[in-house]
Amino acid sequence: MKGNLEHFSPTQILNLVSLSKKSGTLDVNRKGRKAALSFKDGKLIFVSMEDADGSLTSVLSKAGRITREQADVLAKHAEKHGDKQLGLLMIQKGYITRNDIVQAIKRHALASVNEFANWNSGDFIFDQARQIGDDRIIVPLDLENIIIQIARAQKRDEQLEEEIPSLDVCLKFADKSKINIKELQLSKEEWSVIRYVKPENTIRMIAKSLNLSDRDIRRVVGSLREAGLVELMQVRQREKLSVEEKQEKKALVGRLIARIQNI
Amino acid sequence: METQNVKMVVTGPFSAGKTAFVQSISEIEVVSTERRISSEAEQIKEATTVAMDFGRITIDDDLVLYLFGTPGQRRFDFMWEILAQGMLGFVVLVDSSKPETFREAKSILETFRAYAPTPYVVSANKQDLPDAWDLDDLRIALRLDESVKLLPCVATDKESVKKVLLELLYAILEEMEEKE
């Protein structure tokens, strides 16, 4: 099975794999960005996405369970003995629990598959013969729930694109917002965006400063607006009229008013 | 002397009453581009505007006001930017009895504000229906600032439409005065 995501979307592929309970590996290449998703009996068992190769050391490092230096040392060990051996060793030494490993791998797989779901182009090939190596730790995940979550998020993103059609607008704090901002429980991204809410900053500028994608900044601004904290404010300046033009325009509006009053 | 043409735009979600609004006040039979609705989901009415509705009010010998009603369905939104160019102001019409369209109304409002920074009013249509939301609730649902004029309306009633247009014109004057 091969094709391009432009014609067969990530969710359609995941759905097909799930329904036909396929096993194998899906390789995707999107302008040099690569993803590999492995499945067993229609369940997602392993994801490697760009620099996050899905190995135990990279997953634990990303989750903040080990430092970069520790990851480098452990990666050498894993090269020789495999992720399973490394995991067992770490559990035996009391560095980490089995649950920590499972949760970290699960989080990595979900984050990666959510990222993959947003790819709208890229060549893909599904190879049923290619199985994930025995040395890897696999955490099987049901695709049905993942697909539903992705579909919900995509629907929400579409709505947000309609609500915030342009990122070249500024944000302002809602006039009626009487919420004590210090008592709010916001996410790290939401706090970061709040810091930049100024009349001179457009949403695009905020996204650039925080290194957020268009989709991510829309999500953050969307939730802040939903909570009634911020409003959109136009940045484009109204045309500047000369005194004569202003008088002329006022007279014109006056004529319109007089006429409509008498209809 | 050459006739001067000015335009105002009436926008809003599908089935908000834009065609009726323009029809109520236009001195000519509205030039309508209605087509039978193909989508089952949107079969609340038999036909919908696909390009624009076009009404006219002659102000005097050398001034004509054109009213353009936008298509309400998203798949025709490529017309919106064209219609928004050079407008004096715009009316966002909302069906007060259909809360499921409020989010869309807010989105259309934001889109038009992005197209052109002109004054606008929001008009709560179908206020004569028993299920119509009252204005205070609508203001909250649409997240409208106190400074935005939210006006009750029955688009089939000429007097009601006149009031909305007049309020938009007053808003244009107020905005000009604020800037002085």
Tab-separated table of C-alpha atoms in Angstrom:
chain	number	residue	atom	x	y	z
A	1	MET	CA	0.000	0.000	0.000
A	2	LYS	CA	1.554	3.299	-1.045
A	3	GLY	CA	0.440	6.781	-2.036
A	4	ASN	CA	0.495	10.398	-0.961
A	5	LEU	CA	-1.181	11.947	2.070
A	6	GLU	CA	-2.699	14.583	-0.216
A	7	HIS	CA	-5.019	11.902	-1.581
A	8	PHE	CA	-5.311	9.601	1.420
A	9	SER	CA	-5.187	11.428	4.736
A	10	PRO	CA	-3.384	10.227	7.897
A	11	THR	CA	-6.707	9.523	9.616
A	12	GLN	CA	-7.903	7.488	6.637
A	13	ILE	CA	-4.732	5.386	6.788
A	14	LEU	CA	-5.049	4.869	10.546
A	15	ASN	CA	-8.683	3.922	10.092
A	16	LEU	CA	-7.820	1.400	7.384
A	17	VAL	CA	-5.048	-0.165	9.480
A	18	SER	CA	-7.379	-0.372	12.464
A	19	LEU	CA	-10.333	-1.883	10.585
A	20	SER	CA	-8.289	-4.450	8.699
A	21	LYS	CA	-6.164	-5.174	11.797
A	22	LYS	CA	-2.990	-4.827	9.788
A	23	SER	CA	0.555	-5.450	10.989
A	24	GLY	CA	3.575	-3.737	9.508
A	25	THR	CA	5.260	-0.366	9.304
A	26	LEU	CA	4.073	2.811	7.635
A	27	ASP	CA	6.918	4.997	6.410
A	28	VAL	CA	6.169	8.587	5.475
A	29	ASN	CA	8.461	11.105	3.845
A	30	ARG	CA	7.337	14.694	3.773
A	31	LYS	CA	9.910	16.947	2.156
A	32	GLY	CA	12.724	15.300	4.073
A	33	ARG	CA	10.751	14.983	7.314
A	34	LYS	CA	10.307	11.327	8.142
A	35	ALA	CA	7.908	9.323	10.262
A	36	ALA	CA	7.624	5.584	10.829
A	37	LEU	CA	4.603	4.076	12.543
A	38	SER	CA	4.526	0.390	13.377
A	39	PHE	CA	1.350	-1.584	13.942
A	40	LYS	CA	0.477	-5.026	15.212
A	41	ASP	CA	-2.985	-6.472	14.612
A	42	GLY	CA	-4.358	-2.996	13.971
A	43	LYS	CA	-2.824	-1.463	17.086
A	44	LEU	CA	-0.151	1.204	17.138
A	45	ILE	CA	2.947	-0.204	18.783
A	46	PHE	CA	5.802	2.126	17.936
A	47	VAL	CA	6.363	5.579	16.471
A	48	SER	CA	9.525	7.203	15.274
A	49	MET	CA	9.060	10.803	14.255
A	50	GLU	CA	11.914	12.897	12.870
A	51	ASP	CA	14.539	13.288	15.633
A	52	ALA	CA	12.312	11.572	18.216
A	53	ASP	CA	13.274	8.051	17.194
A	54	GLY	CA	11.078	6.366	19.797
A	55	SER	CA	14.025	4.709	21.547
A	56	LEU	CA	13.795	4.392	25.321
A	57	THR	CA	16.543	6.936	25.952
A	58	SER	CA	15.022	9.583	23.644
A	59	VAL	CA	11.551	9.059	25.111
A	60	LEU	CA	12.781	9.314	28.703
A	61	SER	CA	14.951	12.300	27.883
A	62	LYS	CA	12.024	14.086	26.238
A	63	ALA	CA	9.853	13.292	29.263
A	64	GLY	CA	12.495	14.867	31.520
A	65	ARG	CA	13.199	11.604	33.358
A	66	ILE	CA	16.883	11.600	32.426
A	67	THR	CA	19.354	14.317	31.498
A	68	ARG	CA	20.913	14.725	28.048
A	69	GLU	CA	24.230	13.415	29.378
A	70	GLN	CA	22.596	10.368	30.967
A	71	ALA	CA	20.736	9.749	27.707
A	72	ASP	CA	24.004	9.709	25.751
A	73	VAL	CA	25.565	7.142	28.116
A	74	LEU	CA	22.433	4.975	28.200
A	75	ALA	CA	22.046	5.118	24.410
A	76	LYS	CA	25.441	3.437	24.068
A	77	HIS	CA	24.272	0.675	26.385
A	78	ALA	CA	21.023	0.294	24.420
A	79	GLU	CA	22.963	0.006	21.159
A	80	LYS	CA	24.622	-3.127	22.467
A	81	HIS	CA	21.851	-4.712	24.495
A	82	GLY	CA	18.598	-3.184	23.238
A	83	ASP	CA	15.855	-1.087	24.870
A	84	LYS	CA	14.269	-4.005	26.732
A	85	GLN	CA	17.505	-4.882	28.522
A	86	LEU	CA	18.146	-1.243	29.300
A	87	GLY	CA	14.650	-0.799	30.693
A	88	LEU	CA	14.975	-3.866	32.905
A	89	LEU	CA	18.337	-2.681	34.181
A	90	MET	CA	16.964	0.758	35.050
A	91	ILE	CA	13.974	-0.759	36.858
A	92	GLN	CA	16.211	-3.179	38.798
A	93	LYS	CA	18.513	-0.339	39.820
A	94	GLY	CA	15.491	1.605	41.020
A	95	TYR	CA	16.064	4.553	38.656
A	96	ILE	CA	12.612	4.278	37.217
A	97	THR	CA	9.435	2.196	37.502
A	98	ARG	CA	7.797	0.077	34.840
A	99	ASN	CA	4.819	2.432	34.862
A	100	ASP	CA	7.096	5.429	34.222
A	101	ILE	CA	8.442	3.716	31.107
A	102	VAL	CA	4.985	2.733	29.832
A	103	GLN	CA	3.570	6.215	30.386
A	104	ALA	CA	6.527	7.948	28.736
A	105	ILE	CA	6.324	5.698	25.663
A	106	LYS	CA	2.552	6.172	25.499
A	107	ARG	CA	2.877	9.958	25.680
A	108	HIS	CA	5.529	9.955	22.986
A	109	ALA	CA	3.390	7.764	20.703
A	110	LEU	CA	0.270	9.903	21.183
A	111	ALA	CA	2.112	13.194	20.668
A	112	SER	CA	3.822	11.824	17.549
A	113	VAL	CA	0.678	10.368	16.011
A	114	ASN	CA	-1.154	13.657	16.672
A	115	GLU	CA	1.647	15.485	14.900
A	116	PHE	CA	1.526	13.008	12.020
A	117	ALA	CA	-2.252	13.518	11.729
A	118	ASN	CA	-1.602	17.130	10.738
A	119	TRP	CA	0.573	16.208	7.775
A	120	ASN	CA	-1.391	16.942	4.649
A	121	SER	CA	1.175	15.775	2.118
A	122	GLY	CA	4.043	13.309	1.858
A	123	ASP	CA	4.693	9.967	0.198
A	124	PHE	CA	3.783	6.959	2.278
A	125	ILE	CA	4.377	3.259	1.961
A	126	PHE	CA	2.974	0.537	4.187
A	127	ASP	CA	5.224	-2.485	4.384
A	128	GLN	CA	3.527	-5.493	5.976
A	129	ALA	CA	6.786	-7.415	6.085
A	130	ARG	CA	8.608	-4.803	8.128
A	131	GLN	CA	8.195	-5.451	11.823
A	132	ILE	CA	9.657	-3.561	14.717
A	133	GLY	CA	12.780	-5.117	16.258
A	134	ASP	CA	12.385	-7.466	19.251
A	135	ASP	CA	14.708	-5.284	21.320
A	136	ARG	CA	12.196	-2.396	21.336
A	137	ILE	CA	9.686	-1.849	24.128
A	138	ILE	CA	6.240	-1.798	22.612
A	139	VAL	CA	3.089	-0.361	24.171
A	140	PRO	CA	0.060	-1.294	22.029
A	141	LEU	CA	-2.461	1.521	21.659
A	142	ASP	CA	-5.992	1.184	20.293
A	143	LEU	CA	-6.355	3.277	17.167
A	144	GLU	CA	-10.109	3.887	17.530
A	145	ASN	CA	-9.689	6.312	20.424
A	146	ILE	CA	-6.721	8.003	18.773
A	147	ILE	CA	-8.703	8.549	15.559
A	148	ILE	CA	-11.645	10.003	17.480
A	149	GLN	CA	-9.335	12.372	19.380
A	150	ILE	CA	-7.623	13.444	16.165
A	151	ALA	CA	-10.958	14.025	14.427
A	152	ARG	CA	-12.147	16.160	17.368
A	153	ALA	CA	-8.956	18.201	17.395
A	154	GLN	CA	-9.137	18.712	13.620
A	155	LYS	CA	-12.750	19.833	13.838
A	156	ARG	CA	-11.817	22.268	16.583
A	157	ASP	CA	-8.895	23.573	14.511
A	158	GLU	CA	-11.216	24.168	11.558
A	159	GLN	CA	-13.570	26.124	13.804
A	160	LEU	CA	-10.655	28.142	15.152
A	161	GLU	CA	-9.538	29.017	11.635
A	162	GLU	CA	-12.990	30.390	10.999
A	163	GLU	CA	-13.062	32.268	14.314
A	164	ILE	CA	-9.575	33.684	13.889
A	165	PRO	CA	-9.306	34.011	10.103
A	166	SER	CA	-6.294	36.291	10.217
A	167	LEU	CA	-3.283	36.194	12.529
A	168	ASP	CA	-2.469	39.789	11.632
A	169	VAL	CA	-4.698	41.110	14.379
A	170	CYS	CA	-3.779	42.141	17.897
A	171	LEU	CA	-5.135	40.905	21.186
A	172	LYS	CA	-6.462	42.967	24.035
A	173	PHE	CA	-7.700	42.035	27.448
A	174	ALA	CA	-11.489	41.863	27.511
A	175	ASP	CA	-12.989	45.017	28.988
A	176	LYS	CA	-15.432	43.103	31.106
A	177	SER	CA	-12.877	40.645	32.345
A	178	LYS	CA	-12.898	40.996	36.122
A	179	ILE	CA	-10.997	37.777	36.645
A	180	ASN	CA	-7.991	37.962	38.900
A	181	ILE	CA	-5.304	36.884	36.495
A	182	LYS	CA	-3.015	35.679	39.262
A	183	GLU	CA	-5.575	33.096	40.339
A	184	LEU	CA	-5.989	31.605	36.906
A	185	GLN	CA	-4.801	28.104	36.183
A	186	LEU	CA	-3.394	28.454	32.712
A	187	SER	CA	-1.046	26.266	30.732
A	188	LYS	CA	2.567	27.284	30.135
A	189	GLU	CA	1.736	28.386	26.556
A	190	GLU	CA	-1.291	30.365	27.713
A	191	TRP	CA	0.790	32.262	30.271
A	192	SER	CA	3.408	32.956	27.640
A	193	VAL	CA	0.820	34.387	25.254
A	194	ILE	CA	-0.763	36.459	28.049
A	195	ARG	CA	2.628	38.107	28.630
A	196	TYR	CA	2.646	39.346	25.047
A	197	VAL	CA	-0.898	40.777	24.974
A	198	LYS	CA	-0.185	44.367	23.961
A	199	PRO	CA	-1.813	46.606	21.348
A	200	GLU	CA	1.347	46.603	19.246
A	201	ASN	CA	1.738	42.805	19.063
A	202	THR	CA	-0.157	40.865	16.408
A	203	ILE	CA	-0.976	37.193	16.981
A	204	ARG	CA	1.525	36.312	14.240
A	205	MET	CA	4.254	38.238	16.058
A	206	ILE	CA	3.435	36.480	19.332
A	207	ALA	CA	3.542	33.088	17.609
A	208	LYS	CA	6.918	33.906	16.102
A	209	SER	CA	8.363	35.022	19.434
A	210	LEU	CA	7.150	31.869	21.150
A	211	ASN	CA	8.020	29.601	18.236
A	212	LEU	CA	4.426	28.368	17.985
A	213	SER	CA	2.842	27.132	14.760
A	214	ASP	CA	-0.256	28.838	13.335
A	215	ARG	CA	-2.340	25.946	14.615
A	216	ASP	CA	-0.878	26.070	18.117
A	217	ILE	CA	-1.239	29.836	18.524
A	218	ARG	CA	-4.857	29.594	17.324
A	219	ARG	CA	-5.495	26.911	19.940
A	220	VAL	CA	-4.042	29.041	22.735
A	221	VAL	CA	-5.788	32.244	21.649
A	222	GLY	CA	-8.994	30.247	21.132
A	223	SER	CA	-8.988	28.982	24.712
A	224	LEU	CA	-8.139	32.435	26.110
A	225	ARG	CA	-11.029	33.921	24.120
A	226	GLU	CA	-13.337	31.094	25.172
A	227	ALA	CA	-12.530	31.966	28.796
A	228	GLY	CA	-13.436	35.601	28.055
A	229	LEU	CA	-9.935	36.844	28.870
A	230	VAL	CA	-8.884	38.343	25.564
A	231	GLU	CA	-10.495	39.787	22.460
A	232	LEU	CA	-9.287	40.335	18.941
A	233	MET	CA	-8.368	43.860	17.995
A	234	GLN	CA	-7.827	45.056	14.450
A	235	VAL	CA	-4.374	46.350	13.658
A	236	ARG	CA	-5.148	47.941	10.343
A	237	GLN	CA	-5.506	51.668	10.655
A	238	ARG	CA	-8.560	53.326	9.299
A	239	GLU	CA	-7.966	55.641	6.372
A	240	LYS	CA	-6.817	59.080	7.408
A	241	LEU	CA	-9.028	61.722	5.855
A	242	SER	CA	-8.190	65.345	5.343
A	243	VAL	CA	-10.495	67.977	6.905
A	244	GLU	CA	-12.209	68.534	3.537
A	245	GLU	CA	-12.639	64.814	2.898
A	246	LYS	CA	-14.051	64.395	6.380
A	247	GLN	CA	-16.548	67.185	5.852
A	248	GLU	CA	-17.500	65.686	2.515
A	249	LYS	CA	-17.970	62.238	4.008
A	250	LYS	CA	-20.009	63.636	6.895
A	251	ALA	CA	-22.250	65.468	4.450
A	252	LEU	CA	-22.680	62.291	2.439
A	253	VAL	CA	-23.642	60.273	5.513
A	254	GLY	CA	-26.020	63.082	6.485
A	255	ARG	CA	-27.746	62.799	3.110
A	256	LEU	CA	-28.058	59.041	3.510
A	257	ILE	CA	-29.589	59.483	6.980
A	258	ALA	CA	-32.070	62.090	5.756
A	259	ARG	CA	-33.178	59.896	2.872
A	260	ILE	CA	-33.545	56.689	4.845
A	261	GLN	CA	-35.509	58.492	7.560
A	262	ASN	CA	-38.034	59.475	4.900
A	263	ILE	CA	-38.432	56.135	3.143
B	1	MET	CA	-22.937	65.470	-12.850
B	2	GLU	CA	-21.735	61.925	-12.350
B	3	THR	CA	-23.728	59.843	-9.883
B	4	GLN	CA	-21.832	58.824	-6.775
B	5	ASN	CA	-22.353	55.257	-5.602
B	6	VAL	CA	-21.843	54.113	-2.045
B	7	LYS	CA	-22.380	50.655	-0.637
B	8	MET	CA	-23.172	48.913	2.583
B	9	VAL	CA	-22.952	45.174	3.124
B	10	VAL	CA	-25.391	42.921	4.952
B	11	THR	CA	-23.737	39.728	6.080
B	12	GLY	CA	-24.427	36.880	8.472
B	13	PRO	CA	-24.801	33.120	8.632
B	14	PHE	CA	-26.959	30.970	6.387
B	15	SER	CA	-30.671	31.686	6.814
B	16	ALA	CA	-30.142	34.766	9.009
B	17	GLY	CA	-32.523	36.800	6.825
B	18	LYS	CA	-30.114	38.832	4.698
B	19	THR	CA	-32.146	38.582	1.481
B	20	ALA	CA	-35.336	39.629	3.308
B	21	PHE	CA	-33.461	42.524	4.922
B	22	VAL	CA	-32.303	43.923	1.579
B	23	GLN	CA	-35.701	43.266	-0.021
B	24	SER	CA	-37.547	45.199	2.709
B	25	ILE	CA	-35.782	48.473	2.020
B	26	SER	CA	-34.712	48.330	-1.628
B	27	GLU	CA	-36.603	50.522	-4.071
B	28	ILE	CA	-35.965	48.041	-6.855
B	29	GLU	CA	-36.837	44.389	-7.001
B	30	VAL	CA	-33.772	42.821	-5.409
B	31	VAL	CA	-31.380	41.364	-7.924
B	32	SER	CA	-30.956	38.025	-6.293
B	33	THR	CA	-28.672	35.124	-7.149
B	34	GLU	CA	-30.642	32.478	-5.325
B	35	ARG	CA	-30.329	28.828	-6.215
B	36	ARG	CA	-32.084	25.756	-4.914
B	37	ILE	CA	-30.235	24.258	-1.983
B	38	SER	CA	-28.375	21.080	-2.777
B	39	SER	CA	-27.091	20.170	0.678
B	40	GLU	CA	-29.600	18.249	2.780
B	41	ALA	CA	-28.121	19.619	5.995
B	42	GLU	CA	-28.991	23.141	4.967
B	43	GLN	CA	-32.534	22.507	3.743
B	44	ILE	CA	-34.163	24.943	6.134
B	45	LYS	CA	-35.291	26.959	3.155
B	46	GLU	CA	-35.721	26.160	-0.512
B	47	ALA	CA	-33.182	28.531	-2.027
B	48	THR	CA	-30.069	30.354	-0.912
B	49	THR	CA	-27.946	33.243	-2.133
B	50	VAL	CA	-24.867	32.034	-4.005
B	51	ALA	CA	-23.199	35.274	-5.129
B	52	MET	CA	-24.982	38.294	-3.637
B	53	ASP	CA	-28.262	40.103	-3.230
B	54	PHE	CA	-28.302	43.523	-4.641
B	55	GLY	CA	-30.673	46.318	-3.601
B	56	ARG	CA	-30.713	50.041	-4.304
B	57	ILE	CA	-31.867	53.229	-2.592
B	58	THR	CA	-31.673	56.449	-4.576
B	59	ILE	CA	-30.630	59.180	-2.158
B	60	ASP	CA	-30.904	62.119	-4.546
B	61	ASP	CA	-30.016	63.048	-8.107
B	62	ASP	CA	-26.338	62.313	-7.711
B	63	LEU	CA	-26.079	59.776	-4.907
B	64	VAL	CA	-27.151	56.136	-4.833
B	65	LEU	CA	-26.803	53.681	-1.969
B	66	TYR	CA	-26.351	50.032	-2.884
B	67	LEU	CA	-27.028	47.285	-0.400
B	68	PHE	CA	-25.268	44.001	-0.910
B	69	GLY	CA	-26.344	40.850	0.873
B	70	THR	CA	-23.572	38.264	1.061
B	71	PRO	CA	-24.022	34.552	0.512
B	72	GLY	CA	-24.359	32.867	3.910
B	73	GLN	CA	-22.904	29.473	3.102
B	74	ARG	CA	-19.182	29.094	3.756
B	75	ARG	CA	-18.528	27.532	0.365
B	76	PHE	CA	-19.347	30.862	-1.276
B	77	ASP	CA	-17.177	32.929	1.053
B	78	PHE	CA	-14.776	33.839	-1.764
B	79	MET	CA	-17.412	36.511	-2.567
B	80	TRP	CA	-17.091	38.168	0.829
B	81	GLU	CA	-13.801	39.967	0.299
B	82	ILE	CA	-14.942	41.264	-3.081
B	83	LEU	CA	-18.148	42.602	-1.571
B	84	ALA	CA	-16.315	44.128	1.386
B	85	GLN	CA	-14.089	46.312	-0.792
B	86	GLY	CA	-14.954	49.993	-0.444
B	87	MET	CA	-17.967	49.515	1.769
B	88	LEU	CA	-19.103	52.349	4.022
B	89	GLY	CA	-20.021	49.953	6.785
B	90	PHE	CA	-21.641	46.574	7.353
B	91	VAL	CA	-24.477	44.888	9.198
B	92	VAL	CA	-24.017	41.435	10.701
B	93	LEU	CA	-27.407	39.788	10.791
B	94	VAL	CA	-28.007	36.990	13.278
B	95	ASP	CA	-31.031	34.733	13.566
B	96	SER	CA	-31.884	35.295	17.258
B	97	SER	CA	-33.740	31.993	17.439
B	98	LYS	CA	-30.875	29.809	16.197
B	99	PRO	CA	-28.088	29.584	18.780
B	100	GLU	CA	-26.357	27.003	16.602
B	101	THR	CA	-25.483	29.830	14.180
B	102	PHE	CA	-24.041	32.251	16.771
B	103	ARG	CA	-20.507	30.904	16.529
B	104	GLU	CA	-20.650	31.243	12.739
B	105	ALA	CA	-21.987	34.804	13.092
B	106	LYS	CA	-19.053	35.738	15.312
B	107	SER	CA	-16.649	34.189	12.845
B	108	ILE	CA	-18.176	36.121	9.920
B	109	LEU	CA	-17.966	39.320	11.969
B	110	GLU	CA	-14.255	38.750	12.614
B	111	THR	CA	-13.663	37.949	8.952
B	112	PHE	CA	-15.291	41.184	7.777
B	113	ARG	CA	-13.446	43.214	10.397
B	114	ALA	CA	-10.240	41.775	9.002
B	115	TYR	CA	-11.246	42.665	5.433
B	116	ALA	CA	-12.070	46.289	6.147
B	117	PRO	CA	-11.813	48.384	9.321
B	118	THR	CA	-15.171	50.074	8.762
B	119	PRO	CA	-17.934	50.639	11.332
B	120	TYR	CA	-20.506	47.904	11.772
B	121	VAL	CA	-23.571	46.982	13.776
B	122	VAL	CA	-24.907	43.589	14.780
B	123	SER	CA	-28.588	43.044	14.226
B	124	ALA	CA	-30.582	40.403	16.083
B	125	ASN	CA	-33.104	39.299	13.486
B	126	LYS	CA	-36.343	37.337	13.969
B	127	GLN	CA	-37.005	39.017	17.305
B	128	ASP	CA	-40.704	38.353	16.664
B	129	LEU	CA	-40.211	34.599	17.061
B	130	PRO	CA	-41.035	33.015	20.434
B	131	ASP	CA	-37.639	31.305	20.663
B	132	ALA	CA	-35.657	34.484	19.982
B	133	TRP	CA	-32.850	35.120	22.457
B	134	ASP	CA	-33.004	38.471	24.166
B	135	LEU	CA	-30.334	41.035	23.393
B	136	ASP	CA	-28.437	40.803	26.670
B	137	ASP	CA	-28.011	37.052	26.306
B	138	LEU	CA	-27.081	37.412	22.660
B	139	ARG	CA	-24.416	39.967	23.498
B	140	ILE	CA	-22.811	37.491	25.886
B	141	ALA	CA	-23.166	34.568	23.463
B	142	LEU	CA	-21.580	36.588	20.653
B	143	ARG	CA	-18.974	38.035	23.027
B	144	LEU	CA	-19.727	41.561	21.864
B	145	ASP	CA	-18.137	44.504	23.575
B	146	GLU	CA	-20.523	47.077	25.119
B	147	SER	CA	-19.413	49.574	22.499
B	148	VAL	CA	-20.765	47.427	19.638
B	149	LYS	CA	-24.341	48.287	18.702
B	150	LEU	CA	-26.588	45.236	18.982
B	151	LEU	CA	-30.006	46.054	17.547
B	152	PRO	CA	-33.290	44.141	17.524
B	153	CYS	CA	-34.718	43.547	14.081
B	154	VAL	CA	-37.418	41.864	12.027
B	155	ALA	CA	-35.969	41.793	8.531
B	156	THR	CA	-39.362	41.578	6.825
B	157	ASP	CA	-40.440	44.855	8.464
B	158	LYS	CA	-39.246	47.954	6.610
B	159	GLU	CA	-39.306	50.197	9.699
B	160	SER	CA	-37.163	47.752	11.600
B	161	VAL	CA	-34.642	47.557	8.756
B	162	LYS	CA	-34.597	51.369	8.508
B	163	LYS	CA	-33.670	51.618	12.189
B	164	VAL	CA	-30.750	49.233	11.732
B	165	LEU	CA	-29.411	51.112	8.711
B	166	LEU	CA	-29.797	54.437	10.495
B	167	GLU	CA	-27.907	53.113	13.515
B	168	LEU	CA	-25.105	52.000	11.211
B	169	LEU	CA	-24.973	55.478	9.669
B	170	TYR	CA	-24.933	57.070	13.138
B	171	ALA	CA	-22.077	54.708	14.053
B	172	ILE	CA	-20.169	55.911	10.976
B	173	LEU	CA	-20.693	59.533	12.021
B	174	GLU	CA	-19.731	58.788	15.630
B	175	GLU	CA	-16.554	57.106	14.475
B	176	MET	CA	-15.630	60.126	12.392
B	177	GLU	CA	-16.256	62.429	15.313
B	178	GLU	CA	-14.221	60.266	17.672
B	179	LYS	CA	-11.243	60.612	15.373
B	180	GLU	CA	-11.400	64.398	15.254
